[in-house]
Short mmCIF file of C-alpha atoms and ligand atoms in Angstrom, two decimals:
data_model
loop_
_atom_site.label_atom_id
_atom_site.label_comp_id
_atom_site.label_asym_id
_atom_site.label_seq_id
_atom_site.Cartn_x
_atom_site.Cartn_y
_atom_site.Cartn_z
CA MET A 189 -0.02 0.07 0.06
CA ALA A 190 1.35 3.54 -0.72
CA ASN A 191 2.23 5.75 2.17
CA LEU A 192 -0.59 7.25 4.21
CA PHE A 193 -1.09 10.85 4.03
CA GLN A 194 -0.52 13.08 7.15
CA SER A 195 -1.79 16.23 7.90
CA VAL A 196 -0.01 19.48 7.11
CA ARG A 197 2.65 20.49 10.02
CA GLY A 198 0.91 22.80 12.22
CA PHE A 199 -2.81 21.80 11.07
CA ASN A 200 -4.60 19.52 13.43
CA ASP A 201 -7.32 17.31 13.50
CA VAL A 202 -10.08 17.49 16.28
CA LEU A 203 -11.48 14.28 17.52
CA PRO A 204 -14.64 13.63 18.88
CA ALA A 205 -13.26 13.07 22.23
CA ASP A 206 -11.97 16.58 22.15
CA SER A 207 -14.83 18.06 20.21
CA ALA A 208 -16.82 18.26 23.42
CA ALA A 209 -14.59 20.71 25.03
CA TRP A 210 -14.82 22.86 21.81
CA GLN A 211 -18.37 22.65 21.52
CA GLN A 212 -18.95 23.72 24.97
CA LEU A 213 -16.52 26.61 24.60
CA TYR A 214 -18.48 27.94 21.32
CA ARG A 215 -21.68 27.47 23.07
CA ILE A 216 -20.37 29.51 26.41
CA ALA A 217 -18.66 32.08 24.15
CA GLY A 218 -21.96 32.67 22.09
CA GLU A 219 -23.91 33.13 25.42
CA VAL A 220 -21.59 35.64 26.55
CA PHE A 221 -21.39 37.44 23.61
CA ALA A 222 -25.23 37.71 23.30
CA ALA A 223 -25.61 38.78 27.20
CA TYR A 224 -23.54 42.12 25.57
CA GLY A 225 -25.71 42.61 22.50
CA TYR A 226 -22.77 41.58 20.09
CA GLY A 227 -23.91 40.08 16.80
CA GLU A 228 -21.70 37.72 14.94
CA ILE A 229 -20.24 38.48 11.69
CA LYS A 230 -18.82 35.54 9.26
CA LEU A 231 -15.86 36.54 7.57
CA PRO A 232 -13.71 34.45 4.65
CA LEU A 233 -10.83 32.74 5.43
CA LEU A 234 -9.03 34.32 2.22
CA GLU A 235 -8.14 38.03 1.64
CA HIS A 236 -5.94 40.15 -0.78
CA THR A 237 -2.60 40.27 0.53
CA GLY A 238 -2.65 44.14 0.84
CA LEU A 239 -5.02 44.17 3.31
CA PHE A 240 -2.96 42.41 5.85
CA LYS A 241 0.26 44.40 4.78
CA ARG A 242 -1.68 47.60 5.46
CA SER A 243 -3.17 46.93 8.31
CA ILE A 244 -1.05 44.68 10.41
CA GLY A 245 1.96 46.54 9.40
CA GLU A 246 4.83 45.95 7.08
CA VAL A 247 7.42 45.52 9.81
CA THR A 248 5.81 42.75 11.85
CA ASP A 249 6.40 39.30 12.63
CA ILE A 250 3.10 38.36 10.84
CA VAL A 251 3.84 40.25 7.94
CA GLU A 252 7.43 39.54 7.59
CA LYS A 253 7.39 35.82 7.93
CA GLU A 254 4.25 34.11 8.95
CA MET A 255 1.55 34.54 6.40
CA PHE A 256 0.34 32.08 4.04
CA THR A 257 0.39 33.75 0.76
CA PHE A 258 0.38 32.39 -2.69
CA THR A 259 -0.70 33.82 -6.40
CA ASP A 260 -3.81 32.13 -7.36
CA ARG A 261 -4.52 31.22 -11.14
CA GLU A 262 -5.59 34.64 -11.84
CA GLY A 263 -2.23 36.07 -10.75
CA ASP A 264 -3.64 37.80 -7.72
CA SER A 265 -1.64 37.87 -4.51
CA LEU A 266 -4.01 36.25 -1.78
CA THR A 267 -3.36 35.13 2.00
CA LEU A 268 -4.91 33.18 4.48
CA ARG A 269 -6.03 35.48 7.02
CA PRO A 270 -3.59 35.45 10.26
CA GLU A 271 -5.93 37.39 12.13
CA GLY A 272 -9.60 38.66 12.10
CA THR A 273 -9.67 42.38 12.78
CA ALA A 274 -8.51 43.50 9.14
CA SER A 275 -11.32 41.49 7.50
CA CYS A 276 -13.88 42.73 9.79
CA VAL A 277 -13.27 46.18 8.88
CA ARG A 278 -12.76 45.60 5.36
CA ALA A 279 -16.37 43.78 5.51
CA GLY A 280 -17.64 46.67 7.61
CA LEU A 281 -16.40 48.97 4.96
CA GLU A 282 -17.68 46.96 1.98
CA HIS A 283 -21.19 46.59 3.45
CA GLY A 284 -21.45 50.15 4.98
CA LEU A 285 -21.51 49.17 8.54
CA LEU A 286 -19.11 51.44 9.92
CA HIS A 287 -19.89 54.96 8.53
CA ASN A 288 -21.69 57.07 11.38
CA GLN A 289 -22.78 54.14 13.21
CA GLN A 290 -22.18 51.95 16.35
CA GLN A 291 -21.45 48.27 15.97
CA ARG A 292 -20.89 45.03 18.39
CA LEU A 293 -19.76 42.44 16.51
CA TRP A 294 -18.04 39.10 17.31
CA TYR A 295 -16.62 36.41 14.94
CA ALA A 296 -14.77 32.87 15.58
CA GLY A 297 -12.82 30.61 13.25
CA PRO A 298 -9.38 29.26 11.97
CA MET A 299 -6.43 31.57 11.55
CA PHE A 300 -3.16 30.87 9.81
CA ARG A 301 0.29 31.85 10.94
CA HIS A 302 3.57 29.85 9.52
CA GLU A 303 5.07 29.83 13.05
CA ARG A 304 7.30 27.12 14.84
CA PRO A 305 4.52 24.41 15.86
CA GLN A 306 4.71 23.79 19.59
CA ALA A 307 2.30 23.24 22.42
CA GLY A 308 -0.05 26.18 22.38
CA ARG A 309 1.11 27.52 18.90
CA TYR A 310 0.31 26.15 15.58
CA ARG A 311 -0.11 27.06 11.78
CA GLN A 312 -3.81 26.72 11.88
CA PHE A 313 -5.15 27.92 15.05
CA HIS A 314 -8.86 29.29 16.18
CA GLN A 315 -9.88 32.39 17.53
CA PHE A 316 -12.76 34.28 18.94
CA GLY A 317 -12.98 38.26 18.48
CA VAL A 318 -14.81 41.10 19.38
CA GLU A 319 -14.74 44.46 17.95
CA ALA A 320 -16.98 47.53 18.66
CA TYR A 321 -16.88 50.61 16.36
CA GLY A 322 -18.15 54.11 16.27
CA MET A 323 -17.49 54.90 20.24
CA THR A 324 -14.71 56.92 21.62
CA GLY A 325 -15.06 56.94 25.32
CA PRO A 326 -13.08 54.39 27.87
CA ASP A 327 -16.32 52.73 28.94
CA ILE A 328 -16.31 50.58 25.78
CA ASP A 329 -12.74 49.98 26.32
CA ALA A 330 -13.94 48.64 29.68
CA GLU A 331 -17.07 46.82 28.11
CA VAL A 332 -15.00 44.78 25.97
CA ILE A 333 -12.63 43.99 28.73
CA ALA A 334 -15.31 43.18 30.96
CA LEU A 335 -16.89 40.75 28.50
CA SER A 336 -13.30 39.05 28.09
CA ALA A 337 -13.31 38.77 31.85
CA ARG A 338 -16.91 37.19 32.08
CA LEU A 339 -16.05 34.83 29.25
CA LEU A 340 -12.79 33.54 31.22
CA LYS A 341 -14.70 33.14 34.29
CA ARG A 342 -17.64 31.21 32.35
CA LEU A 343 -14.79 28.86 31.18
CA GLY A 344 -13.80 28.24 34.38
CA LEU A 345 -10.02 29.88 33.73
CA THR A 346 -9.07 31.43 37.24
CA ASP A 347 -5.27 31.63 37.13
CA VAL A 348 -5.14 34.79 34.61
CA THR A 349 -3.88 38.29 34.98
CA LEU A 350 -5.07 41.31 33.14
CA GLU A 351 -2.28 43.71 31.97
CA LEU A 352 -2.97 46.88 30.88
CA ASN A 353 -1.23 49.74 29.06
CA SER A 354 -2.16 52.70 26.78
CA LEU A 355 -0.20 54.09 23.78
CA GLY A 356 -1.95 57.49 24.19
CA GLY A 357 -3.24 57.93 20.99
CA SER A 358 -1.60 58.47 17.50
CA GLU A 359 0.18 61.80 18.47
CA VAL A 360 1.26 60.68 21.96
CA ARG A 361 2.38 57.46 20.00
CA LYS A 362 4.54 59.45 17.48
CA ARG A 363 6.20 61.73 20.25
CA TYR A 364 7.03 58.58 22.17
CA ARG A 365 8.47 56.85 19.20
CA GLU A 366 10.94 59.65 18.94
CA ALA A 367 12.00 59.34 22.41
CA LEU A 368 12.23 55.60 22.43
CA LEU A 369 14.26 55.68 19.13
CA GLU A 370 16.70 57.99 20.68
CA PHE A 371 17.18 55.52 23.76
CA LEU A 372 17.41 52.23 21.44
CA LEU A 373 19.88 53.92 19.19
CA ARG A 374 21.94 54.46 22.05
CA HIS A 375 22.27 50.92 23.06
CA GLU A 376 21.86 49.39 19.25
CA SER A 377 24.69 47.06 19.34
CA SER A 378 23.22 45.44 22.40
CA LEU A 379 19.85 44.78 20.90
CA ASP A 380 18.93 41.35 19.50
CA ALA A 381 19.20 40.90 15.59
CA ASP A 382 15.43 41.50 14.90
CA SER A 383 15.29 44.57 17.10
CA GLN A 384 18.45 45.80 15.15
CA ARG A 385 16.86 45.55 12.01
CA ARG A 386 13.57 47.04 13.15
CA VAL A 387 14.69 49.87 15.17
CA ARG A 388 14.45 52.72 12.80
CA SER A 389 11.57 51.33 10.75
CA ASN A 390 9.37 50.39 13.65
CA PRO A 391 10.97 50.91 17.38
CA LEU A 392 7.74 50.15 19.17
CA ARG A 393 8.42 46.67 17.67
CA VAL A 394 11.55 46.49 19.95
CA LEU A 395 8.98 46.56 23.12
CA ASP A 396 7.54 43.34 21.80
CA SER A 397 10.85 41.50 21.50
CA LYS A 398 10.74 38.13 23.07
CA SER A 399 15.07 38.26 23.57
CA GLU A 400 15.59 38.32 27.24
CA THR A 401 18.71 40.78 26.73
CA THR A 402 16.63 43.02 24.66
CA GLN A 403 14.09 42.91 27.56
CA ALA A 404 16.55 43.72 30.33
CA LEU A 405 17.76 46.53 28.68
CA LEU A 406 14.34 48.05 28.04
CA ALA A 407 13.93 48.49 32.05
CA ASP A 408 15.68 51.81 31.56
CA ALA A 409 13.65 52.71 28.42
CA PRO A 410 11.44 55.78 28.51
CA SER A 411 7.99 55.24 29.86
CA ILE A 412 5.03 55.72 27.24
CA GLN A 413 3.20 57.47 30.16
CA ASP A 414 5.72 60.57 30.46
CA ALA A 415 4.63 61.22 26.75
CA PHE A 416 0.85 61.62 27.37
CA ASP A 417 -1.16 64.67 26.76
CA ASP A 418 -4.39 65.47 28.70
CA ALA A 419 -6.64 63.37 26.47
CA ALA A 420 -4.68 60.35 26.71
CA ARG A 421 -4.47 60.71 30.48
CA ALA A 422 -8.13 61.14 30.77
CA HIS A 423 -9.23 58.08 28.63
CA PHE A 424 -6.85 55.75 30.16
CA ASP A 425 -8.03 57.27 33.74
CA GLY A 426 -11.42 56.80 32.72
CA LEU A 427 -10.62 53.18 31.78
CA GLN A 428 -9.00 52.18 34.87
CA GLN A 429 -12.09 54.06 36.80
CA ALA A 430 -14.27 51.87 35.06
CA LEU A 431 -12.53 48.48 35.88
CA SER A 432 -12.55 49.49 39.29
CA ASP A 433 -16.16 50.04 39.26
CA LEU A 434 -16.60 46.55 37.84
CA GLY A 435 -14.44 44.98 40.24
CA LEU A 436 -11.96 44.05 37.50
CA ALA A 437 -8.22 43.74 39.08
CA TYR A 438 -5.59 44.59 36.53
CA ARG A 439 -1.77 45.33 36.44
CA LEU A 440 -0.05 48.13 34.46
CA ASN A 441 2.43 47.16 32.22
CA ASN A 442 4.00 49.95 30.33
CA ARG A 443 5.81 47.95 28.13
CA LEU A 444 2.83 46.40 26.73
CA VAL A 445 2.52 47.29 22.92
CA ARG A 446 1.28 43.83 21.31
CA GLY A 447 2.59 42.55 18.03
CA ILE A 448 0.34 44.39 15.89
CA ASP A 449 0.87 48.05 14.50
CA TYR A 450 -2.83 49.28 14.27
CA TYR A 451 -3.32 49.91 18.03
CA THR A 452 -3.43 53.52 19.06
CA SER A 453 -4.38 53.68 22.85
CA THR A 454 -5.59 51.21 25.12
CA VAL A 455 -3.78 47.74 25.03
CA PHE A 456 -4.18 44.95 27.16
CA GLU A 457 -3.57 41.28 27.53
CA TRP A 458 -5.10 38.12 29.84
CA THR A 459 -1.76 35.98 30.66
CA THR A 460 -1.26 32.95 32.59
CA THR A 461 1.85 31.27 34.04
CA GLN A 462 0.70 27.81 33.25
CA LEU A 463 1.22 27.70 29.55
CA GLY A 464 4.78 28.25 29.44
CA ALA A 465 5.99 30.87 26.52
CA GLN A 466 2.66 30.59 25.02
CA GLY A 467 1.20 32.49 28.27
CA THR A 468 -1.08 35.11 26.42
CA VAL A 469 -4.77 33.65 26.04
CA LEU A 470 -6.54 36.73 25.06
CA ALA A 471 -5.32 40.31 23.83
CA GLY A 472 -6.59 43.64 22.04
CA GLY A 473 -6.94 47.02 22.35
CA ARG A 474 -8.08 50.48 20.64
CA TYR A 475 -7.34 51.00 17.01
CA ASP A 476 -8.96 54.09 16.01
CA GLY A 477 -6.77 54.85 13.05
CA LEU A 478 -7.32 51.42 11.02
CA VAL A 479 -10.81 52.38 9.70
CA GLU A 480 -9.45 55.36 7.77
CA GLN A 481 -6.25 53.75 7.09
CA LEU A 482 -8.09 51.02 5.07
CA GLY A 483 -10.02 53.77 3.10
CA GLY A 484 -13.19 54.45 5.45
CA SER A 485 -13.95 57.58 7.29
CA ALA A 486 -12.29 58.17 10.69
CA THR A 487 -14.04 55.71 12.85
CA PRO A 488 -13.25 54.57 16.64
CA ALA A 489 -12.65 51.09 17.28
CA VAL A 490 -11.71 48.63 20.08
CA GLY A 491 -11.84 44.78 20.41
CA TRP A 492 -9.65 41.65 21.13
CA ALA A 493 -9.04 38.16 19.97
CA CYS A 494 -8.31 35.15 21.95
CA GLY A 495 -6.69 31.63 21.05
CA ILE A 496 -8.98 29.06 21.32
CA GLU A 497 -6.71 26.29 21.79
CA ARG A 498 -4.88 28.14 24.38
CA LEU A 499 -8.16 28.25 26.28
CA LEU A 500 -8.59 24.65 25.99
CA LEU A 501 -5.21 24.03 27.31
CA LEU A 502 -5.75 26.22 30.13
CA GLN A 503 -8.74 24.53 31.07
CA LYS A 504 -7.10 21.08 31.02
CA ALA A 505 -3.82 22.47 33.02
CA LEU A 506 -6.39 23.91 35.77
CA GLY A 507 -8.42 20.55 36.08
CA VAL A 508 -11.94 22.23 34.29
CA GLU A 509 -14.22 19.32 34.00
CA ILE A 510 -15.88 19.03 30.56
CA ASP A 511 -18.91 16.72 29.87
CA SER A 512 -17.46 15.01 26.91
CA SER A 513 -20.42 12.52 26.79
CA ALA A 514 -21.93 12.10 23.24
CA ALA A 515 -25.48 11.09 24.35
CA ASP A 516 -27.94 11.38 27.24
CA VAL A 517 -29.88 8.09 26.54
CA TYR A 518 -28.78 4.95 24.67
CA PHE A 519 -31.73 3.01 23.52
CA CYS A 520 -31.42 -0.69 23.53
CA TRP A 521 -33.86 -3.17 22.11
CA LEU A 522 -34.24 -6.87 21.74
CA GLY A 523 -36.05 -8.18 18.81
CA GLU A 524 -37.47 -7.11 15.61
CA ALA A 525 -40.85 -5.81 17.25
CA ALA A 526 -39.22 -3.72 19.79
CA GLN A 527 -36.61 -2.28 17.28
CA ARG A 528 -39.61 -1.05 15.28
CA GLU A 529 -41.13 0.68 18.43
CA ALA A 530 -37.77 1.80 19.60
CA ARG A 531 -37.20 3.60 16.43
CA LYS A 532 -40.88 5.47 16.47
CA LEU A 533 -40.27 6.08 20.42
CA ALA A 534 -36.69 7.70 19.78
CA GLU A 535 -38.28 10.14 17.39
CA GLN A 536 -41.18 10.90 19.45
CA LEU A 537 -38.92 11.64 22.39
CA ARG A 538 -36.64 13.86 20.18
CA ASP A 539 -39.84 15.63 18.93
CA MET A 540 -41.03 16.09 22.58
CA VAL A 541 -37.68 16.93 24.35
CA PRO A 542 -35.76 19.36 22.24
CA GLY A 543 -31.91 19.32 23.04
CA LEU A 544 -32.05 15.78 24.28
CA ARG A 545 -29.22 13.49 22.92
CA ILE A 546 -30.50 9.92 22.08
CA VAL A 547 -28.29 7.30 20.42
CA LEU A 548 -30.46 4.41 19.16
CA HIS A 549 -28.86 1.07 19.14
CA ALA A 550 -28.18 -0.49 15.77
CA ASP A 551 -27.48 -3.88 14.60
CA GLY A 552 -29.00 -5.78 17.47
CA GLY A 553 -26.82 -8.39 19.81
CA LYS A 554 -27.29 -9.63 23.22
CA LEU A 555 -28.23 -6.87 25.88
CA ALA A 556 -25.01 -7.12 27.50
CA ALA A 557 -23.22 -5.91 24.52
CA GLN A 558 -25.43 -3.05 24.28
CA LEU A 559 -25.45 -1.97 27.65
CA LYS A 560 -21.51 -2.00 27.06
CA ARG A 561 -21.82 0.46 23.99
CA ALA A 562 -24.40 2.37 26.38
CA ASN A 563 -21.79 2.73 29.00
CA ARG A 564 -19.30 4.04 26.45
CA SER A 565 -21.29 6.76 25.00
CA GLY A 566 -21.37 8.50 28.17
CA ALA A 567 -25.22 8.15 28.33
CA ALA A 568 -26.68 8.93 31.72
CA VAL A 569 -29.69 6.49 31.23
CA ALA A 570 -30.07 3.59 29.26
CA LEU A 571 -33.70 2.55 27.93
CA ILE A 572 -34.35 -1.15 27.48
CA LEU A 573 -37.28 -2.50 25.28
CA GLY A 574 -37.76 -5.92 24.74
CA ASP A 575 -41.23 -8.23 23.78
CA THR A 576 -42.54 -7.85 27.19
CA GLU A 577 -42.23 -4.01 27.35
CA VAL A 578 -43.97 -3.75 24.18
CA GLU A 579 -46.73 -6.05 25.12
CA ALA A 580 -47.23 -3.59 28.28
CA ARG A 581 -46.31 -0.49 26.33
CA THR A 582 -43.58 0.10 28.82
CA VAL A 583 -39.72 0.71 28.99
CA GLN A 584 -37.16 -0.19 31.40
CA VAL A 585 -35.22 2.72 32.43
CA LYS A 586 -31.65 1.92 33.85
CA SER A 587 -29.68 5.00 35.21
CA LEU A 588 -25.86 4.76 34.27
CA ARG A 589 -24.53 7.67 36.25
CA ALA A 590 -24.99 9.04 39.44
CA ASP A 591 -26.22 12.18 38.07
CA ALA A 592 -28.93 10.72 35.90
CA ALA A 593 -31.66 13.05 37.01
CA GLY A 594 -34.26 11.41 38.98
CA ALA A 595 -33.91 8.15 37.28
CA SER A 596 -33.43 5.54 39.95
CA ALA A 597 -31.11 2.52 39.41
CA GLN A 598 -33.86 0.65 37.38
CA GLN A 599 -37.52 1.39 36.92
CA ILE A 600 -40.43 0.39 34.68
CA LEU A 601 -42.01 3.43 32.98
CA PRO A 602 -45.27 3.67 30.69
CA TRP A 603 -44.21 5.28 27.28
CA PRO A 604 -46.25 8.37 28.06
CA GLU A 605 -44.24 9.07 31.31
CA LEU A 606 -40.71 8.79 29.52
CA ALA A 607 -40.56 12.36 27.96
CA ALA A 608 -41.09 13.93 31.40
CA LEU A 609 -38.31 11.94 33.31
CA LEU A 610 -36.02 12.43 30.31
CA ALA A 611 -36.59 16.00 29.85
CA GLY A 612 -34.53 16.34 33.29
CA LEU A 613 -31.41 15.18 31.36
CA VAL A 614 -31.11 18.03 28.94
CA LYS A 615 -28.42 20.54 29.98
P1 ATP B 960 2.18 35.52 20.52
O1 ATP B 960 3.01 36.64 21.40
O2 ATP B 960 1.74 34.44 21.73
O3 ATP B 960 2.65 34.84 19.35
P2 ATP B 960 0.42 37.42 19.27
O4 ATP B 960 0.76 38.85 19.83
O5 ATP B 960 0.93 37.09 17.67
O6 ATP B 960 0.72 36.28 20.29
P3 ATP B 960 -2.24 38.05 18.75
O7 ATP B 960 -1.90 38.17 17.26
O8 ATP B 960 -2.71 39.32 19.41
O9 ATP B 960 -1.08 37.23 19.15
O10 ATP B 960 -3.64 37.03 18.61
C1 ATP B 960 -4.33 37.13 19.58
C2 ATP B 960 -4.19 35.62 20.36
O11 ATP B 960 -4.40 34.68 19.36
C3 ATP B 960 -3.16 35.26 21.07
O12 ATP B 960 -3.22 35.93 22.54
C4 ATP B 960 -3.22 33.58 21.43
O13 ATP B 960 -3.89 33.43 22.06
C5 ATP B 960 -3.68 33.51 20.05
N1 ATP B 960 -2.45 33.12 18.87
C6 ATP B 960 -1.85 33.85 18.42
N2 ATP B 960 -1.02 32.84 17.48
C7 ATP B 960 -1.26 31.69 17.80
C8 ATP B 960 -0.59 30.44 17.11
N3 ATP B 960 0.27 30.32 16.37
N4 ATP B 960 -1.16 29.45 17.55
C9 ATP B 960 -2.19 29.27 18.65
N5 ATP B 960 -2.77 30.48 19.09
C10 ATP B 960 -1.99 31.59 18.89
MG1 MG B 961 2.67 36.02 17.41
#
């Protein structure tokens, strides 16, 4: 036989045993986004390469070395999206959602970056993101952060820290760039190679360097807060006040700049010490210049994205329990008459109890073998239908787990009473 194909490096399959955790995550995220009135926007995986170059910035890790870019049959340069914000702005402009409007949006899906694969870092990974447009005040920065805090809490992720900084707005950023550049040039020869290459074109990028020697050197770098004007100070104070009002603790980190050029003022990250070098689980900020930069009218914007795989890894590291069962009920039957009734009963129960997950046994066999499958399915309850039960229009109900919602170890119930009992199993 020819060699079997393997998946492309950094591109992973998610098997049914793991997809329960994914589904729970998507369900909880959907509820949290809805709780703040955010609507879903579904964006394509492929965009024109120029969109990412212009938004993320030419002198960034993503654009310099991480994009999956190719020329299609018409000769156009296309790129598998490395992130969602650029596409969201592109779509918002294309469909007239941004001009003089307020929008609260969320998206989810795969992103692609050609990085070195390791735990928590893949070439295809998945993100949730939220974006809010048309609102200038710090209260909306606080809202997207509160939303992220609620999401992490609902997912059982406790061991996380909120880090906060501000780049002060585009004017302050420009002024700070000069001060930082002057400092960095004084220490140019001590910087890591990437930082030396970038120091003139994009000095702020150096703050985001992963090199330890560069980071040590940066301890004496000028702080961006010293460059703040009154507006920047008021916005950042307002955000901190709002977070305090909401009881959200944060740590100020004046080196935090994020790896993407479009951020203009607020930047924040939720980090954990549980995932080694892949410690950032959720990150974002305010990007008031991007809509205009992509051809729209000036529009304030703030948002964040999180790495779904990292949230799942953190759930695992913290021992968060996930219900990975595929069924609530496993329906066993013995003999042809029982098979026909079981088929009909299973459909009726699905009609009567929305959300109830029933696996109907297939292909016959002995009761012991069927119950073995029932146990393996993770179902809370097995139903057993044989000739005697069909005759009496009853069914045996056998509880398989301690949490089988009112079903006793074994009981016999008339058909009409089944739906009420099983409704208790729906989560
Ligand atoms: P990092 O510093 O870890 O490379 P980043 O600054 O490149 O992260 P963003 O572009 O802000 O990350 O993306 C937001 C989130 O997406 C990250 O905080 C992380 O959780 C996740 N993420 C980014 N790149 C990857 C990847 N290659 N694999 C898995 N998750 C990722
Ligand atoms: Mg990165």
